[in-house]
Short mmCIF file of C-alpha atoms and ligand atoms in Angstrom, two decimals:
data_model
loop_
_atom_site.label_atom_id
_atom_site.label_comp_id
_atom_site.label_asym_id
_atom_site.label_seq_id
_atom_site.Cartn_x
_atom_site.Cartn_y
_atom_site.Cartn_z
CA UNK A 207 -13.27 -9.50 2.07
CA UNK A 208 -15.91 -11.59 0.61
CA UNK A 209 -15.66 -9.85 -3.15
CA UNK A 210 -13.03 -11.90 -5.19
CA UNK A 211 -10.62 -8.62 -5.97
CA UNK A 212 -9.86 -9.41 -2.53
CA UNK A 213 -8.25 -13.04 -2.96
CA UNK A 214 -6.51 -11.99 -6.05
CA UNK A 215 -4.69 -9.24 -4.11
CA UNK A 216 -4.10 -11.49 -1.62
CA UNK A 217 -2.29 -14.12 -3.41
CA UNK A 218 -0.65 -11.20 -5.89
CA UNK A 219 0.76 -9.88 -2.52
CA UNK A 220 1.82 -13.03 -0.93
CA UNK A 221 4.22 -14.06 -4.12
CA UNK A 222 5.61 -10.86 -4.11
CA UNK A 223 6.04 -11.29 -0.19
CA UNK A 224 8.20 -14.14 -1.75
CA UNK A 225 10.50 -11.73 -3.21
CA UNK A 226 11.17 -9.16 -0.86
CA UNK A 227 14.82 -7.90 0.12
CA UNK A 228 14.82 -8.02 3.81
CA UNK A 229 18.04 -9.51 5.48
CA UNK A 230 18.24 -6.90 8.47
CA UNK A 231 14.77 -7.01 9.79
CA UNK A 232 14.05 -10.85 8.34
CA UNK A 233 10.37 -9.35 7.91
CA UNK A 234 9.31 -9.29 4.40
CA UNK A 235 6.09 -7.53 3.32
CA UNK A 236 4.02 -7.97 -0.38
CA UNK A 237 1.36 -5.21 -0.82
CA UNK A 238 -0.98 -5.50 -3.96
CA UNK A 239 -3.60 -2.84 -5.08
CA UNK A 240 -6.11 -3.10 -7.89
CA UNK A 241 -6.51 0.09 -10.48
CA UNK A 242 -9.83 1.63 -11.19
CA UNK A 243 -9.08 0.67 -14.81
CA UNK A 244 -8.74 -3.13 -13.57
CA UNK A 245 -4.92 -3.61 -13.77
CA UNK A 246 -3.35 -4.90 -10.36
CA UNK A 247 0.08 -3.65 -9.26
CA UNK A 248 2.19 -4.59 -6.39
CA UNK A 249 5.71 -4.13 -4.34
CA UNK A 250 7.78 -6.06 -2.22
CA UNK A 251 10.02 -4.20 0.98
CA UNK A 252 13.64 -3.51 -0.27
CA UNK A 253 15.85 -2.80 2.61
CA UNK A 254 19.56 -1.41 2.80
CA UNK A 255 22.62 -1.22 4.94
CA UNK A 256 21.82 2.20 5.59
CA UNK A 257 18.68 1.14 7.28
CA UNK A 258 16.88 4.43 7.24
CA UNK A 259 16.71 4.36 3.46
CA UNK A 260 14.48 1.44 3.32
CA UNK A 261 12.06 1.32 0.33
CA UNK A 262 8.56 0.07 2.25
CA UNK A 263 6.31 -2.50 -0.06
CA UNK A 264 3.89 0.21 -0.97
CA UNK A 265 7.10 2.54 -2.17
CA UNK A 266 6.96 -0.25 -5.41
CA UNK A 267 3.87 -0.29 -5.37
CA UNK A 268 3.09 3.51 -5.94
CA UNK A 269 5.95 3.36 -8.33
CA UNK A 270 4.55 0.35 -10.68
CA UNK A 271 1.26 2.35 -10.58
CA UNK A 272 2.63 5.71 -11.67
CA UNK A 273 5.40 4.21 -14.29
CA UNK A 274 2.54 1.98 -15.78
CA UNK A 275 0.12 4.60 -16.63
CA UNK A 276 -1.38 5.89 -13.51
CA UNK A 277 -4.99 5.85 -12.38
CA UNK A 278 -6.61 6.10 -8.74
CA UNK A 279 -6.04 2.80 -6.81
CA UNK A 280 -9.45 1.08 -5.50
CA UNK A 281 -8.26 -1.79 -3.62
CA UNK A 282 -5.28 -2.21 -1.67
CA UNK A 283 -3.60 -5.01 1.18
CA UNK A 284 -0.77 -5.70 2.69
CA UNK A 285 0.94 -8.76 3.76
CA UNK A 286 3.58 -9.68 6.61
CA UNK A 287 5.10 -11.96 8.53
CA UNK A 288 3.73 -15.32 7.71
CA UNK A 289 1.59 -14.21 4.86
CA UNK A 290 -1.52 -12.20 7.04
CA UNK A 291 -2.55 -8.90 6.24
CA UNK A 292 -1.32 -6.19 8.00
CA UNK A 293 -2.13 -2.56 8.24
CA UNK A 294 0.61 -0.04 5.86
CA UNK A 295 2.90 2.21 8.23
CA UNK A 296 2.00 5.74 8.53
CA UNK A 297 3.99 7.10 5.82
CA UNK A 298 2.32 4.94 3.20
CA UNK A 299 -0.90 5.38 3.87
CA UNK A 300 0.16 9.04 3.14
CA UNK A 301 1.57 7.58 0.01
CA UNK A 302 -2.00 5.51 -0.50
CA UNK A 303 -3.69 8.46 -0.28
CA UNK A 304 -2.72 10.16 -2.83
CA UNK A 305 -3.27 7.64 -5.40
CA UNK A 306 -6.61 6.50 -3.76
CA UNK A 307 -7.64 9.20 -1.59
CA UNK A 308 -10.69 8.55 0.96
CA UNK A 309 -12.49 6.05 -0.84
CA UNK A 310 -10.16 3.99 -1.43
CA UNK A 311 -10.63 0.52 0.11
CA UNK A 312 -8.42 -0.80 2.53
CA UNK A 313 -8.36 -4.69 3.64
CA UNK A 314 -6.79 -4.69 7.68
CA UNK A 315 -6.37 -7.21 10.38
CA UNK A 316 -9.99 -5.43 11.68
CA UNK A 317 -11.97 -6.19 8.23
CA UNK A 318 -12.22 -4.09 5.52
CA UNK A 319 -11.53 -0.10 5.85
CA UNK A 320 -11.65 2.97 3.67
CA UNK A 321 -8.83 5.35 3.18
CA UNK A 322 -10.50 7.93 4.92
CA UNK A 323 -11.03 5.24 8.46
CA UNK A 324 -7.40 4.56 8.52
CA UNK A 325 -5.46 7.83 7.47
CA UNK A 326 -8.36 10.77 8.99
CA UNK A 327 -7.95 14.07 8.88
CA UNK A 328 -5.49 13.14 5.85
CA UNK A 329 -2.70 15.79 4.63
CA UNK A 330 -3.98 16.95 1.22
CA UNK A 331 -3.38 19.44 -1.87
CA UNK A 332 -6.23 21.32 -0.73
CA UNK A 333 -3.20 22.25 2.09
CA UNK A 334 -0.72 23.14 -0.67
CA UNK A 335 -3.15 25.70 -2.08
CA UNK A 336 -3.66 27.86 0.67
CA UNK A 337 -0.02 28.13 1.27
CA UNK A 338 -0.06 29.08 -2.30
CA UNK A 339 -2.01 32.38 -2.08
N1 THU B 267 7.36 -2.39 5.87
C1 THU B 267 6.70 -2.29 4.66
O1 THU B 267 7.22 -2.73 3.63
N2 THU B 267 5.49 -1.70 4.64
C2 THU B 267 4.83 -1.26 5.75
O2 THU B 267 3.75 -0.66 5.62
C3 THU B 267 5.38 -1.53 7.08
C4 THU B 267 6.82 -1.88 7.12
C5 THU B 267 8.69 -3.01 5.89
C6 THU B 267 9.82 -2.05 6.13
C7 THU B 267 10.89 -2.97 6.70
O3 THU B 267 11.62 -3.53 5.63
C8 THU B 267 10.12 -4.06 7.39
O4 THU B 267 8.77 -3.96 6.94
C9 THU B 267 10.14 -3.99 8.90
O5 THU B 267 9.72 -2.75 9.34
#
Protein backbone atom coordinates (compact mmCIF):
# COMPACT_ATOMS: atom_id res chain seq x y z
CA UNK A 1 0.00 0.00 0.00
CA UNK A 2 3.00 2.07 -0.43
CA UNK A 3 1.57 3.99 -3.83
CA UNK A 4 -0.34 7.17 -2.63
CA UNK A 5 -3.91 6.10 -4.46
CA UNK A 6 -3.81 3.99 -1.54
CA UNK A 7 -3.96 6.74 1.36
CA UNK A 8 -6.40 8.75 -0.58
CA UNK A 9 -8.82 5.79 -0.62
CA UNK A 10 -8.15 5.29 2.68
CA UNK A 11 -9.07 8.52 4.13
CA UNK A 12 -12.02 8.90 1.22
CA UNK A 13 -13.33 5.64 2.88
CA UNK A 14 -12.88 6.45 6.45
CA UNK A 15 -15.14 9.89 6.16
CA UNK A 16 -17.63 8.11 4.46
CA UNK A 17 -17.29 5.37 7.30
CA UNK A 18 -18.40 8.59 9.18
CA UNK A 19 -21.63 8.57 7.49
CA UNK A 20 -22.89 5.25 7.39
CA UNK A 21 -26.56 4.19 8.50
CA UNK A 22 -25.98 1.38 10.82
CA UNK A 23 -28.12 1.40 14.10
CA UNK A 24 -28.86 -2.51 14.17
CA UNK A 25 -25.46 -3.93 13.71
CA UNK A 26 -23.56 -0.55 15.24
CA UNK A 27 -20.82 -1.60 12.52
CA UNK A 28 -20.38 0.97 9.94
CA UNK A 29 -18.26 0.33 6.83
CA UNK A 30 -16.73 3.23 4.10
CA UNK A 31 -15.41 1.55 0.88
CA UNK A 32 -13.61 3.88 -1.72
CA UNK A 33 -12.39 2.80 -5.25
CA UNK A 34 -10.40 4.83 -7.73
CA UNK A 35 -11.61 4.87 -11.68
CA UNK A 36 -9.26 4.07 -14.46
CA UNK A 37 -10.10 7.58 -15.69
CA UNK A 38 -8.79 8.96 -12.16
CA UNK A 39 -12.13 9.90 -10.48
CA UNK A 40 -12.59 8.21 -6.91
CA UNK A 41 -16.04 7.04 -5.80
CA UNK A 42 -17.20 5.64 -2.60
CA UNK A 43 -20.30 4.21 -0.32
CA UNK A 44 -21.16 3.99 3.09
CA UNK A 45 -23.45 0.65 4.60
CA UNK A 46 -27.20 1.68 4.75
CA UNK A 47 -29.07 -0.73 6.85
CA UNK A 48 -32.97 -1.24 7.42
CA UNK A 49 -35.53 -2.63 9.75
CA UNK A 50 -36.01 -5.32 7.46
CA UNK A 51 -32.49 -6.41 8.02
CA UNK A 52 -32.10 -8.61 5.01
CA UNK A 53 -32.46 -5.63 2.71
CA UNK A 54 -29.34 -4.03 3.80
CA UNK A 55 -27.50 -1.94 1.14
CA UNK A 56 -23.56 -3.14 1.83
CA UNK A 57 -20.86 -0.05 1.36
CA UNK A 58 -19.80 -1.30 -2.02
CA UNK A 59 -23.79 -1.37 -3.13
CA UNK A 60 -23.07 2.85 -3.20
CA UNK A 61 -20.23 2.45 -4.34
CA UNK A 62 -21.04 0.48 -7.62
CA UNK A 63 -23.93 2.82 -7.87
CA UNK A 64 -21.85 6.31 -7.73
CA UNK A 65 -19.59 4.58 -10.33
CA UNK A 66 -22.27 3.57 -12.81
CA UNK A 67 -24.61 6.89 -12.28
CA UNK A 68 -21.36 9.05 -12.73
CA UNK A 69 -20.27 7.81 -16.00
CA UNK A 70 -18.94 4.38 -15.59
CA UNK A 71 -15.46 3.06 -16.26
CA UNK A 72 -13.55 -0.16 -14.86
CA UNK A 73 -12.54 0.41 -11.17
CA UNK A 74 -8.58 -0.01 -10.49
CA UNK A 75 -8.32 0.41 -6.90
CA UNK A 76 -10.60 -0.47 -4.27
CA UNK A 77 -10.67 -0.78 0.05
CA UNK A 78 -12.78 -1.18 2.53
CA UNK A 79 -13.02 0.07 5.97
CA UNK A 80 -14.68 -1.26 9.35
CA UNK A 81 -14.93 -1.18 12.69
CA UNK A 82 -12.52 1.32 14.01
CA UNK A 83 -11.40 2.60 10.69
CA UNK A 84 -9.01 -0.73 9.41
CA UNK A 85 -9.42 -2.24 6.22
CA UNK A 86 -11.33 -5.11 5.87
CA UNK A 87 -11.93 -7.61 3.17
CA UNK A 88 -15.73 -6.93 1.04
CA UNK A 89 -18.34 -9.85 1.78
CA UNK A 90 -18.81 -12.35 -0.85
CA UNK A 91 -21.53 -10.79 -2.67
CA UNK A 92 -19.57 -7.65 -3.39
CA UNK A 93 -16.70 -8.86 -4.53
CA UNK A 94 -19.16 -10.37 -7.12
CA UNK A 95 -20.34 -6.85 -7.45
CA UNK A 96 -16.36 -5.65 -7.69
CA UNK A 97 -15.90 -7.84 -10.26
CA UNK A 98 -17.80 -6.75 -12.62
CA UNK A 99 -16.71 -3.28 -12.63
CA UNK A 100 -12.99 -4.30 -12.13
CA UNK A 101 -12.76 -7.77 -13.09
CA UNK A 102 -9.37 -9.78 -12.26
CA UNK A 103 -7.03 -7.08 -12.30
CA UNK A 104 -8.46 -5.06 -10.33
CA UNK A 105 -6.49 -4.22 -7.16
CA UNK A 106 -7.67 -5.03 -3.92
CA UNK A 107 -6.09 -3.52 -0.51
CA UNK A 108 -6.94 -6.48 2.54
CA UNK A 109 -5.98 -7.01 6.08
CA UNK A 110 -3.16 -9.58 4.24
CA UNK A 111 -1.55 -6.67 1.92
CA UNK A 112 -2.51 -5.86 -1.28
CA UNK A 113 -4.61 -8.46 -3.60
CA UNK A 114 -5.98 -8.63 -7.10
CA UNK A 115 -9.53 -9.32 -7.98
CA UNK A 116 -8.73 -12.48 -9.37
CA UNK A 117 -6.72 -13.68 -5.55
CA UNK A 118 -9.77 -12.85 -3.65
CA UNK A 119 -12.94 -13.75 -5.81
CA UNK A 120 -11.18 -17.11 -8.06
CA UNK A 121 -12.83 -18.98 -10.26
CA UNK A 122 -15.16 -15.72 -10.51
CA UNK A 123 -18.89 -16.02 -12.01
CA UNK A 124 -18.65 -14.22 -15.38
CA UNK A 125 -20.59 -13.24 -18.76
CA UNK A 126 -18.52 -15.64 -20.48
CA UNK A 127 -21.24 -18.02 -18.25
CA UNK A 128 -24.25 -16.08 -19.59
CA UNK A 129 -23.20 -16.84 -23.17
CA UNK A 130 -23.15 -20.38 -23.20
CA UNK A 131 -26.50 -20.54 -21.63
CA UNK A 132 -27.34 -18.33 -24.47
CA UNK A 133 -26.77 -20.76 -27.39
N1 LIG B 1 -21.00 -4.62 5.27
C1 LIG B 1 -20.62 -3.83 4.22
O1 LIG B 1 -21.07 -2.69 4.10
N2 LIG B 1 -19.73 -4.33 3.33
C2 LIG B 1 -19.14 -5.55 3.44
O2 LIG B 1 -18.40 -5.95 2.53
C3 LIG B 1 -19.34 -6.35 4.64
C4 LIG B 1 -20.53 -5.98 5.46
C5 LIG B 1 -21.98 -4.10 6.23
C6 LIG B 1 -23.35 -4.72 6.14
C7 LIG B 1 -23.90 -4.47 7.54
O3 LIG B 1 -24.50 -3.19 7.56
C8 LIG B 1 -22.67 -4.44 8.42
O4 LIG B 1 -21.55 -4.33 7.55
C9 LIG B 1 -22.51 -5.66 9.29
O5 LIG B 1 -22.53 -6.82 8.53
Amino acid sequence: MDEPIWQELLERARALQERAYAPYSRYRVGAAAQVEDGRVVGGCNVENAAYGVTLCAECGLISELVATGGGRLTHFLCVGGLGDVVMPCGRCRQLLWEHGGPALLVATPHGVKTMQDVLPDAFDVEELQEADT
